[in-house]
Coordinates of C-alpha atoms in Angstrom, one line a residue:
Chain A
M1069 CA -14.6 92.8 -174.7
I1070 CA -16.5 95.6 -176.7
W1071 CA -16.7 95.0 -180.6
N1072 CA -18.4 98.6 -181.3
K1073 CA -17.1 101.0 -178.5
D1074 CA -18.8 104.0 -180.2
I1075 CA -22.2 102.6 -180.3
E1076 CA -22.3 100.4 -177.2
T1077 CA -20.5 103.0 -174.8
M1078 CA -22.2 106.2 -176.4
P1079 CA -24.1 108.5 -174.1
H1080 CA -27.7 107.7 -173.7
D1081 CA -29.0 110.9 -174.9
R1082 CA -27.1 110.8 -178.0
L1083 CA -28.3 107.5 -178.7
E1084 CA -31.8 108.5 -178.4
Q1085 CA -31.1 111.3 -181.0
L1086 CA -30.0 108.4 -183.3
Q1087 CA -33.1 106.4 -182.3
L1088 CA -35.4 109.2 -183.3
Q1089 CA -34.3 109.9 -186.5
R1090 CA -34.2 106.0 -187.4
L1091 CA -37.6 105.7 -186.2
Q1092 CA -38.9 108.6 -188.2
D1093 CA -37.4 107.0 -191.3
T1094 CA -39.0 103.6 -190.3
V1095 CA -42.5 104.9 -190.0
K1096 CA -41.9 106.6 -193.4
R1097 CA -40.9 103.5 -194.9
I1098 CA -43.6 101.4 -193.4
Y1099 CA -46.3 104.0 -194.5
E1100 CA -45.2 104.0 -198.0
Y1101 CA -44.5 100.3 -198.5
V1102 CA -46.4 98.3 -196.3
P1103 CA -50.3 98.3 -196.6
M1104 CA -51.2 96.9 -193.5
Y1105 CA -49.3 99.5 -191.6
K1106 CA -50.7 102.3 -193.8
K1107 CA -54.1 101.2 -192.9
R1108 CA -53.3 101.0 -189.3
L1109 CA -51.5 104.5 -189.0
D1110 CA -54.6 106.0 -190.9
E1111 CA -56.9 104.5 -188.7
A1112 CA -55.0 105.9 -185.8
G1113 CA -54.6 109.4 -187.3
I1114 CA -50.8 109.1 -187.6
G1115 CA -49.1 110.2 -190.8
P1116 CA -45.6 109.4 -192.0
N1117 CA -44.3 112.6 -190.3
S1118 CA -46.1 112.2 -187.0
I1119 CA -43.3 111.2 -185.2
K1120 CA -41.8 114.3 -183.1
T1121 CA -40.4 112.7 -180.1
L1122 CA -39.5 109.2 -179.0
D1123 CA -42.6 109.2 -176.6
D1124 CA -44.8 109.3 -179.7
L1125 CA -43.9 105.8 -180.2
E1126 CA -46.6 105.1 -177.8
K1127 CA -49.1 106.0 -180.1
L1128 CA -48.4 103.4 -182.7
P1129 CA -50.2 100.2 -182.9
F1130 CA -48.8 97.0 -181.8
T1131 CA -47.7 94.0 -184.2
L1132 CA -48.4 90.6 -183.3
K1133 CA -47.2 87.4 -184.4
T1134 CA -50.6 86.6 -186.1
D1135 CA -49.9 89.8 -188.2
L1136 CA -47.0 87.8 -189.8
R1137 CA -49.1 84.9 -190.4
D1138 CA -51.9 86.7 -191.7
N1139 CA -49.6 88.1 -194.2
Y1140 CA -47.8 85.1 -195.1
P1141 CA -45.4 84.8 -196.5
F1142 CA -44.2 88.3 -197.7
G1143 CA -46.8 90.7 -197.2
L1144 CA -44.9 92.8 -194.4
F1145 CA -41.9 93.1 -196.5
A1146 CA -41.1 96.9 -197.1
A1147 CA -38.5 96.3 -200.0
P1148 CA -39.0 94.9 -203.5
M1149 CA -38.1 91.1 -203.8
K1150 CA -35.2 92.0 -206.3
D1151 CA -33.6 93.3 -202.9
I1152 CA -34.2 90.7 -200.7
V1153 CA -31.2 88.4 -200.5
R1154 CA -32.5 85.8 -197.9
V1155 CA -35.4 84.6 -196.2
H1156 CA -36.0 82.8 -192.7
A1157 CA -38.9 81.3 -191.1
S1158 CA -40.0 80.0 -188.0
S1159 CA -40.9 76.4 -187.8
G1160 CA -44.6 76.8 -187.7
T1161 CA -45.3 74.4 -185.1
T1162 CA -48.0 76.5 -183.4
G1163 CA -49.6 77.6 -186.8
K1164 CA -48.6 78.9 -190.2
S1165 CA -44.9 79.6 -190.0
T1166 CA -43.8 83.5 -189.9
V1167 CA -41.4 84.5 -192.6
V1168 CA -39.0 87.2 -192.6
G1169 CA -36.8 88.6 -195.2
Y1170 CA -33.3 90.3 -195.3
T1171 CA -31.8 92.7 -197.8
A1172 CA -28.2 92.8 -198.0
K1173 CA -27.8 95.7 -195.5
D1174 CA -30.2 93.6 -193.1
I1175 CA -27.6 90.8 -193.2
E1176 CA -24.7 93.5 -192.5
T1177 CA -26.6 94.7 -189.6
W1178 CA -27.3 91.2 -188.3
A1179 CA -23.7 90.2 -188.5
E1180 CA -22.5 93.3 -186.6
L1181 CA -25.0 92.4 -183.9
M1182 CA -23.8 88.9 -183.5
A1183 CA -20.1 90.0 -183.8
R1184 CA -20.8 92.1 -180.8
T1185 CA -22.6 89.3 -179.0
L1186 CA -19.6 86.8 -179.5
A1187 CA -16.9 89.6 -178.6
S1188 CA -18.8 90.1 -175.5
A1189 CA -18.3 86.6 -174.3
G1190 CA -14.4 87.2 -175.3
T1191 CA -14.4 85.8 -178.7
T1192 CA -11.4 87.2 -180.5
K1193 CA -10.1 86.3 -184.1
E1194 CA -8.0 83.4 -182.7
D1195 CA -11.1 81.7 -181.5
V1196 CA -13.0 78.5 -182.9
V1197 CA -16.5 79.1 -182.5
H1198 CA -18.6 75.6 -182.5
N1199 CA -21.9 76.6 -183.8
A1200 CA -24.4 73.7 -182.9
Y1201 CA -27.4 76.1 -183.5
G1202 CA -29.4 74.5 -186.3
Y1203 CA -28.7 75.7 -189.9
G1204 CA -31.5 76.4 -192.2
L1205 CA -34.8 78.4 -191.9
F1206 CA -34.2 78.8 -188.4
T1207 CA -32.2 82.0 -187.5
G1208 CA -29.9 80.6 -185.1
G1209 CA -27.4 78.8 -187.3
L1210 CA -26.6 81.3 -189.7
G1211 CA -26.9 83.8 -187.4
I1212 CA -24.0 83.1 -185.4
H1213 CA -22.3 81.9 -188.3
Y1214 CA -22.0 85.5 -190.0
G1215 CA -21.2 87.1 -186.8
G1216 CA -18.4 84.8 -186.0
E1217 CA -17.3 85.6 -189.5
R1218 CA -17.5 89.1 -189.1
L1219 CA -15.6 89.0 -186.0
G1220 CA -12.8 87.1 -187.7
A1221 CA -12.9 83.8 -185.7
T1222 CA -12.9 80.4 -187.3
V1223 CA -16.5 79.1 -187.6
I1224 CA -17.4 75.3 -187.6
P1225 CA -21.0 75.2 -189.0
I1226 CA -21.7 71.8 -187.4
S1227 CA -25.2 72.5 -186.7
G1228 CA -27.1 70.5 -184.4
G1229 CA -27.5 66.6 -184.0
N1230 CA -25.0 63.6 -183.8
T1231 CA -23.8 64.9 -180.4
K1232 CA -20.8 62.3 -180.1
R1233 CA -19.5 63.7 -183.3
Q1234 CA -19.9 67.0 -182.1
I1235 CA -17.6 66.3 -179.0
T1236 CA -15.1 64.3 -181.1
I1237 CA -15.0 67.6 -183.6
M1238 CA -14.7 69.9 -180.5
Q1239 CA -11.7 67.8 -179.3
D1240 CA -10.1 67.6 -182.8
F1241 CA -10.7 71.2 -184.1
G1242 CA -10.1 72.7 -180.6
S1243 CA -13.3 74.4 -180.6
T1244 CA -13.3 77.1 -177.7
I1245 CA -16.6 79.0 -178.1
L1246 CA -19.9 76.7 -178.0
A1247 CA -23.1 78.1 -179.4
C1248 CA -26.1 76.3 -178.7
T1249 CA -29.5 76.1 -176.9
P1250 CA -28.6 75.8 -173.0
S1251 CA -30.3 72.5 -172.8
Y1252 CA -28.3 71.0 -175.7
A1253 CA -25.1 72.3 -173.8
L1254 CA -26.1 70.3 -170.7
Y1255 CA -26.9 67.5 -173.1
I1256 CA -23.3 67.7 -174.6
A1257 CA -21.7 67.8 -171.3
E1258 CA -23.3 64.5 -170.2
V1259 CA -22.5 62.9 -173.4
A1260 CA -18.9 64.0 -173.2
K1261 CA -18.7 62.5 -169.6
E1262 CA -20.1 59.3 -170.8
M1263 CA -17.5 59.2 -173.4
G1264 CA -14.8 59.5 -170.8
I1265 CA -13.8 63.1 -171.6
K1266 CA -13.0 65.4 -168.7
K1267 CA -13.6 69.2 -168.7
G1268 CA -10.0 69.8 -168.9
D1269 CA -9.6 67.7 -172.1
L1270 CA -11.8 70.3 -174.3
K1271 CA -10.3 73.6 -175.1
L1272 CA -13.9 75.6 -174.5
K1273 CA -13.8 78.6 -172.6
A1274 CA -17.2 80.2 -173.1
G1275 CA -20.6 79.6 -174.4
V1276 CA -23.4 81.9 -175.9
F1277 CA -26.8 80.2 -175.1
G1278 CA -30.1 81.3 -176.2
A1279 CA -33.3 80.2 -177.9
E1280 CA -35.1 79.2 -174.6
P1281 CA -35.7 80.6 -171.1
W1282 CA -33.2 79.2 -168.6
S1283 CA -32.1 80.1 -165.0
D1284 CA -29.1 80.8 -163.2
S1285 CA -28.8 77.5 -161.7
M1286 CA -28.9 76.2 -165.0
R1287 CA -26.1 78.6 -166.0
R1288 CA -23.9 77.6 -163.0
E1289 CA -24.5 73.8 -163.9
I1290 CA -23.3 74.3 -167.7
E1291 CA -20.4 76.4 -166.1
E1292 CA -19.4 73.5 -163.7
K1293 CA -19.9 70.7 -165.9
L1294 CA -18.1 72.3 -169.1
G1295 CA -15.7 74.4 -167.1
I1296 CA -16.6 77.9 -169.1
L1297 CA -18.3 81.1 -168.9
A1298 CA -21.9 80.8 -169.8
L1299 CA -23.7 83.9 -171.1
D1300 CA -27.3 84.3 -172.2
I1301 CA -28.1 85.6 -175.7
Y1302 CA -31.4 87.0 -177.1
G1303 CA -33.3 87.2 -180.2
L1304 CA -36.1 86.4 -182.4
S1305 CA -36.6 86.1 -186.0
E1306 CA -39.1 88.9 -186.2
I1307 CA -36.8 91.3 -184.9
I1308 CA -33.7 89.9 -186.6
G1309 CA -32.7 86.6 -185.2
P1310 CA -30.1 86.2 -182.5
G1311 CA -28.1 89.4 -181.7
V1312 CA -31.0 91.6 -180.4
A1313 CA -29.5 91.4 -176.8
Y1314 CA -26.4 89.7 -175.2
E1315 CA -24.9 89.2 -171.8
C1316 CA -21.4 90.5 -170.8
P1317 CA -19.3 88.5 -168.3
E1318 CA -20.8 90.9 -165.4
K1319 CA -24.0 88.8 -165.9
N1320 CA -26.2 91.7 -164.9
G1321 CA -28.7 91.6 -167.8
L1322 CA -28.4 91.6 -171.5
H1323 CA -27.2 94.4 -173.5
I1324 CA -29.6 95.5 -176.3
G1325 CA -28.6 96.7 -179.6
E1326 CA -30.4 100.0 -179.1
D1327 CA -29.0 101.6 -182.3
H1328 CA -31.1 99.3 -184.1
F1329 CA -34.2 98.5 -181.8
I1330 CA -36.2 100.4 -179.4
V1331 CA -37.3 98.5 -176.5
E1332 CA -40.3 98.8 -174.2
V1333 CA -41.9 96.8 -171.5
I1334 CA -45.5 96.7 -171.3
D1335 CA -48.3 95.2 -169.1
P1336 CA -49.7 92.2 -171.1
E1337 CA -52.8 92.7 -170.1
T1338 CA -53.5 96.5 -170.6
G1339 CA -50.8 97.2 -173.3
K1340 CA -49.7 100.2 -171.1
R1341 CA -46.0 101.0 -170.9
L1342 CA -44.2 100.0 -167.7
P1343 CA -41.4 102.1 -166.1
P1344 CA -37.9 100.7 -165.9
G1345 CA -37.3 97.9 -163.9
E1346 CA -40.8 96.6 -163.9
R1347 CA -41.4 93.2 -165.4
G1348 CA -43.8 92.9 -168.0
E1349 CA -43.9 91.6 -172.0
L1350 CA -40.9 93.0 -174.1
V1351 CA -41.9 94.9 -177.0
F1352 CA -39.6 95.9 -179.7
T1353 CA -39.5 98.2 -182.7
T1354 CA -36.9 97.7 -185.7
I1355 CA -35.3 101.0 -186.7
T1356 CA -32.9 100.0 -189.1
K1357 CA -34.5 97.0 -191.1
E1358 CA -35.1 97.6 -194.7
A1359 CA -36.6 94.2 -195.7
I1360 CA -39.3 93.7 -192.8
P1361 CA -39.5 96.6 -190.3
V1362 CA -41.7 95.8 -187.4
I1363 CA -43.3 98.5 -185.0
R1364 CA -43.9 97.7 -181.6
Y1365 CA -43.6 93.8 -181.9
R1366 CA -45.1 92.0 -178.9
T1367 CA -42.6 89.2 -178.1
R1368 CA -44.5 87.6 -175.3
D1369 CA -41.2 87.3 -173.7
I1370 CA -41.3 88.4 -169.9
S1371 CA -38.4 90.8 -168.6
A1372 CA -37.8 93.8 -167.5
V1373 CA -35.5 96.7 -168.7
H1374 CA -32.6 99.0 -166.9
F1375 CA -31.1 102.1 -168.1
E1376 CA -28.2 102.4 -165.6
E1377 CA -24.7 102.1 -167.1
C1378 CA -23.2 98.6 -166.7
A1379 CA -19.7 97.8 -164.9
C1380 CA -18.5 96.9 -168.1
G1381 CA -19.0 100.2 -169.5
R1382 CA -21.7 99.8 -171.9
T1383 CA -24.5 102.4 -171.7
V1384 CA -27.1 100.7 -173.7
A1385 CA -30.3 99.4 -172.1
R1386 CA -30.2 96.0 -170.5
M1387 CA -32.7 93.6 -170.4
D1388 CA -33.4 91.0 -167.4
R1389 CA -33.0 87.1 -168.4
V1390 CA -36.3 86.3 -170.1
T1391 CA -37.9 84.0 -167.4
G1392 CA -41.0 83.0 -169.0
R1393 CA -43.5 83.7 -172.0
T1394 CA -46.9 85.3 -171.6
D1395 CA -48.1 82.2 -173.7
D1396 CA -45.8 79.7 -171.9
M1397 CA -47.0 80.6 -168.7
L1398 CA -49.3 77.9 -167.2
I1399 CA -52.3 78.9 -165.3
I1400 CA -52.9 76.1 -162.8
R1401 CA -55.9 76.6 -160.5
G1402 CA -55.4 80.2 -161.0
V1403 CA -51.7 80.6 -160.2
N1404 CA -49.5 81.6 -162.7
V1405 CA -46.6 79.1 -163.1
F1406 CA -43.5 79.4 -165.1
P1407 CA -41.5 76.3 -166.1
S1408 CA -38.1 78.3 -165.3
Q1409 CA -39.4 78.5 -161.5
I1410 CA -39.6 74.7 -161.3
E1411 CA -36.3 74.4 -162.9
H1412 CA -34.9 76.5 -160.5
V1413 CA -36.0 74.7 -157.4
L1414 CA -34.7 71.2 -159.0
M1415 CA -31.3 72.8 -159.6
Q1416 CA -30.9 73.7 -155.9
I1417 CA -31.8 70.2 -154.8
D1418 CA -28.7 67.9 -154.7
G1419 CA -29.6 64.6 -156.7
T1420 CA -31.7 66.1 -159.2
E1421 CA -30.6 66.1 -162.9
P1422 CA -31.5 69.2 -164.6
H1423 CA -33.9 67.1 -167.1
Y1424 CA -37.3 67.3 -166.1
Q1425 CA -40.7 67.5 -167.5
L1426 CA -44.1 69.2 -166.6
V1427 CA -47.3 67.2 -167.2
V1428 CA -50.5 69.2 -166.8
D1429 CA -53.8 67.6 -166.8
R1430 CA -57.4 68.2 -165.7
V1431 CA -59.0 65.6 -163.6
G1432 CA -62.6 66.3 -163.2
Q1433 CA -62.6 70.1 -162.9
L1434 CA -59.2 70.2 -161.2
D1435 CA -56.0 71.0 -162.8
V1436 CA -53.1 68.8 -161.7
I1437 CA -49.5 69.3 -162.5
E1438 CA -46.8 66.3 -162.1
V1439 CA -43.1 67.2 -162.2
Q1440 CA -41.2 64.3 -163.6
V1441 CA -37.7 64.2 -162.5
E1442 CA -34.7 62.2 -163.2
V1443 CA -33.4 60.7 -160.4
N1444 CA -29.6 61.0 -160.1
E1445 CA -27.6 57.7 -160.3
K1446 CA -25.6 58.5 -157.2
Y1447 CA -28.7 59.1 -155.2
F1448 CA -30.5 55.8 -156.1
S1449 CA -30.9 53.8 -153.2
D1450 CA -32.3 50.2 -152.6
E1451 CA -34.5 51.6 -149.8
V1452 CA -38.1 53.1 -150.9
K1453 CA -38.3 55.2 -147.7
L1454 CA -35.3 57.3 -148.7
L1455 CA -36.5 57.7 -152.3
E1456 CA -40.0 58.3 -150.8
A1457 CA -38.2 61.1 -148.7
F1458 CA -36.2 62.6 -151.8
E1459 CA -39.7 63.0 -153.7
N1460 CA -41.2 64.7 -150.7
K1461 CA -38.4 67.0 -150.4
I1462 CA -38.8 67.9 -154.0
R1463 CA -42.4 68.1 -153.8
E1464 CA -42.3 70.4 -150.5
E1465 CA -39.9 72.7 -152.0
L1466 CA -41.9 73.0 -155.2
E1467 CA -45.0 73.7 -153.2
S1468 CA -43.4 76.3 -151.0
I1469 CA -42.4 78.2 -154.2
L1470 CA -45.5 77.7 -156.5
N1471 CA -48.3 77.9 -153.8
I1472 CA -50.2 74.9 -155.3
S1473 CA -49.9 71.0 -154.8
V1474 CA -47.6 69.4 -157.0
G1475 CA -47.3 65.9 -157.9
V1476 CA -43.7 64.6 -158.1
K1477 CA -42.6 61.5 -160.1
L1478 CA -39.0 59.9 -160.2
V1479 CA -38.2 58.5 -163.3
E1480 CA -35.1 56.4 -164.6
P1481 CA -32.0 58.6 -165.5
K1482 CA -31.8 59.5 -169.3
T1483 CA -35.5 58.7 -170.1
I1484 CA -36.6 62.2 -170.3
Q1485 CA -36.5 62.8 -174.2
R1486 CA -33.2 64.8 -174.8
S1487 CA -33.5 68.0 -177.1
E1488 CA -31.1 69.1 -179.6
G1489 CA -32.8 72.2 -180.0
K1490 CA -35.4 73.9 -177.8
A1491 CA -36.3 71.5 -174.8
K1492 CA -39.9 70.5 -174.5
R1493 CA -40.7 71.0 -171.0
V1494 CA -44.3 71.0 -170.7
I1495 CA -47.0 68.5 -171.7
D1496 CA -50.4 70.1 -171.4
K1497 CA -53.0 67.5 -171.7
R1498 CA -55.8 69.9 -171.0
N1499 CA -55.8 71.1 -174.3
L1500 CA -56.7 67.7 -175.8
S1501 CA -60.1 67.3 -174.3
Chain B
M254 CA -19.6 36.8 -144.6
K255 CA -21.7 39.7 -146.5
A256 CA -23.4 38.9 -149.5
T257 CA -24.3 41.3 -152.6
Q258 CA -27.8 42.1 -153.5
I259 CA -28.2 44.4 -156.7
S260 CA -31.1 46.7 -156.8
V261 CA -32.5 48.3 -159.9
F262 CA -34.6 51.5 -160.2
L263 CA -37.8 50.6 -162.2
E264 CA -40.3 53.2 -163.3
N265 CA -44.0 51.5 -163.1
K266 CA -43.8 51.1 -166.7
Q267 CA -45.0 48.3 -168.9
G268 CA -42.2 46.0 -170.0
R269 CA -39.4 47.4 -167.8
L270 CA -39.3 44.3 -165.6
A271 CA -39.2 42.2 -168.8
D272 CA -36.2 44.3 -169.8
V273 CA -34.2 43.6 -166.8
T274 CA -34.8 40.0 -167.0
K275 CA -34.0 39.9 -170.7
V276 CA -30.7 41.8 -170.5
L277 CA -29.6 39.5 -167.5
A278 CA -30.8 36.1 -169.7
D279 CA -28.8 37.3 -172.8
N280 CA -25.7 37.5 -170.5
D281 CA -26.1 34.1 -168.9
I282 CA -27.0 35.4 -165.4
N283 CA -28.9 33.4 -163.3
I284 CA -31.4 35.1 -160.6
R285 CA -31.6 33.2 -157.5
A286 CA -34.0 35.3 -155.8
L287 CA -36.2 38.5 -156.7
F288 CA -38.2 40.6 -154.7
I289 CA -39.9 43.9 -155.9
A290 CA -40.6 46.8 -153.3
D291 CA -43.0 49.1 -155.1
T292 CA -44.8 52.5 -154.8
S293 CA -47.3 53.9 -157.0
D294 CA -44.9 55.2 -159.3
F295 CA -41.6 53.3 -159.2
G296 CA -40.3 50.2 -157.9
I297 CA -37.1 48.7 -156.5
L298 CA -36.1 45.5 -157.9
R299 CA -33.9 43.5 -155.6
M300 CA -32.0 40.5 -156.7
I301 CA -29.5 37.9 -156.0
V302 CA -27.6 36.6 -159.0
N303 CA -25.1 34.3 -159.6
K304 CA -22.6 36.8 -160.8
P305 CA -23.3 40.1 -159.2
G306 CA -20.1 42.0 -160.8
K307 CA -21.0 41.2 -164.1
A308 CA -24.7 41.8 -163.7
V309 CA -24.1 45.3 -162.4
E310 CA -21.7 46.1 -165.6
I311 CA -24.3 44.7 -168.0
L312 CA -27.3 46.6 -166.5
K313 CA -25.3 49.8 -166.4
E314 CA -24.4 49.4 -170.0
N315 CA -28.0 48.9 -170.9
Q316 CA -28.6 52.3 -169.0
F317 CA -30.4 50.8 -165.9
T318 CA -29.9 52.5 -162.4
V319 CA -28.5 50.1 -160.4
S320 CA -26.7 49.8 -156.9
E321 CA -25.1 47.2 -154.9
T322 CA -26.2 46.7 -151.5
D323 CA -24.9 44.4 -148.6
V324 CA -27.0 41.9 -147.2
V325 CA -26.8 38.7 -144.8
A326 CA -27.8 35.5 -146.1
V327 CA -28.8 33.1 -143.5
E328 CA -29.4 29.4 -143.9
L329 CA -32.1 27.6 -142.2
E330 CA -33.6 24.5 -141.9
D331 CA -37.0 24.3 -143.6
R332 CA -39.2 23.7 -140.6
P333 CA -41.5 26.0 -138.5
G334 CA -39.8 28.3 -136.1
S335 CA -36.2 28.5 -137.8
L336 CA -37.1 32.0 -138.8
A337 CA -38.4 33.0 -135.5
N338 CA -35.3 31.9 -133.9
V339 CA -33.4 34.1 -136.0
L340 CA -35.4 37.1 -135.9
G341 CA -35.6 36.7 -131.9
I342 CA -31.7 36.6 -131.8
L343 CA -31.7 40.0 -133.8
N344 CA -34.3 41.3 -131.7
D345 CA -32.6 40.6 -128.3
N346 CA -29.8 42.3 -129.7
K347 CA -31.7 45.5 -130.7
L348 CA -30.6 44.7 -134.4
N349 CA -33.2 46.3 -136.6
V350 CA -34.4 44.4 -140.1
E351 CA -34.9 46.8 -143.1
Y352 CA -36.2 44.2 -145.0
L353 CA -36.0 40.6 -145.7
Y354 CA -37.1 38.1 -148.4
C355 CA -36.4 34.2 -148.7
F356 CA -36.4 31.3 -150.9
L357 CA -35.9 27.7 -150.8
D358 CA -33.1 25.6 -151.9
T359 CA -35.0 22.4 -152.7
E360 CA -31.9 20.3 -153.5
R361 CA -30.5 20.7 -150.1
N362 CA -33.8 21.2 -148.6
V363 CA -32.9 24.5 -146.8
A364 CA -34.5 27.9 -146.6
V365 CA -32.3 30.8 -147.4
D366 CA -33.3 34.3 -145.9
I367 CA -31.8 37.5 -147.3
M368 CA -31.6 40.3 -145.0
R369 CA -30.9 43.9 -145.1
L370 CA -30.0 45.4 -141.7
E371 CA -29.1 48.4 -140.1
D372 CA -25.9 47.3 -138.9
T373 CA -24.5 44.7 -141.2
A374 CA -21.3 44.1 -139.3
R375 CA -22.6 43.8 -136.0
A376 CA -25.6 41.5 -137.0
I377 CA -22.8 39.2 -138.7
D378 CA -21.2 39.0 -135.3
V379 CA -24.1 38.4 -133.4
L380 CA -25.7 35.7 -135.5
Q381 CA -22.3 33.7 -135.9
N382 CA -21.7 33.7 -132.2
S383 CA -25.3 32.5 -131.8
G384 CA -24.4 29.5 -134.1
V385 CA -26.8 30.7 -137.2
K386 CA -25.2 29.5 -140.3
L387 CA -24.4 32.5 -142.7
L388 CA -23.8 32.0 -146.3
S389 CA -20.9 33.9 -148.0
A390 CA -21.2 35.5 -151.1
S391 CA -19.5 32.8 -152.8
D392 CA -21.7 29.9 -151.1
L393 CA -24.6 32.1 -152.2
H394 CA -23.7 32.1 -155.8
E395 CA -22.6 28.5 -155.8
L396 CA -25.9 27.4 -154.7

């Protein structure tokens, strides 16, 4: 279902006119209200009226996550505090947290984008949205919440945690749409099974999953185990939160809210813009945000963008599923390794559970990677040789994909820590020494 | 004449074996024989217990990975050559032994050999026809 037909199916040239006008307004706004941007634009010889075409965007400087940290907490705000109605912040696990603000209009924009996201997964006024994203400073919970309400659905603001209770509520309240991280969706399926609940016992029909990279094989696993349509959603607090892009049931990339954001893909090494279809780092420029507009924000997420019309009728740009992050990417003996590649291999092998962990260490001068895989109960055998053959199979498949040697360790089922938010897949011990 | 062995998957982590035996002890399950096959990163604990059905249930409840395996339990005189005799019979019939372990029943002064065979059904036939004494599951558990 398409929530905003006018925008989502608008001819792309008309959309670009709208983008240009909004970009011009945004550049004026940041030049006037944000000292950091004024300084940078002056240094680059760009005035508030220098943007004549969309291509001029390329002349503007990038914004990095560190810029938000350096201006902690409100230094990049482009609206007075009396107009800020809400703030969110990142957890700050990798440094000082990044703080973002919203005006009343920004909250409206966000709700609109999230209504598009939920509608795309088939959500209507009749639906019950089970929102297991965390509420609080993290944008996931309230983002979904306002979008669900804007759409007119019934929202259960259950937030994360207490999985058994989540499942009881799903049963009793008749939840039809699930919103959470993909790894939590799998955990919910696991716990439901332990509780003796079969997939037909729940009314769930679709789910919108995001906040961490996941694979198509993980999608099939979720769809199979919960009996639902599983769609990817994308967003980040620096841009607005969830709602930046969302899949439709065609599963052919995520539709970007291009009337609010301009997307670019750059080579992460050189910073040069890449042509459509080529993989690189996603860069977004917000063009309607009032509280904290960001120019050419480097997301660190790796994807590619396509501009052909989707079979669903939407004309806005589509981005590929994010397969990794430039800062998540492990470089092991000079080879780029993404956790998602490993996940993909494991999903293809019968008998492995989707729960895994990568442990990277340095022994002497050599990087070593060990993949810990939970052995599926059905495949447990009392014979060492069968389990060893199973380990070898996993090892060979991983090595053929990654081109490096990999250690595989079978671990007991349910021993890898379950996450109710973003799964922690990588333990990199190399940084500790 | 099959007997039941229970097998438990164990990571090579401190305390796991203690955990298993504690769970069994707390539930009044007696271990008759125990053998661990280990590799560098995991082990398989193989056990003959007095109440295998209950043991499996309890271990699963406690989040252990458990399977049940059919084994053959052979009762032998405790003297030189008795095991060689049984293995000779199996060999003559081209029956392959996957693994075996044994324990002594001091009360009756016999040795009990637990064997995991490639073809359990045929091995039972062959051994019985050769006059080897096999213990049924109930014999074994009542020892």
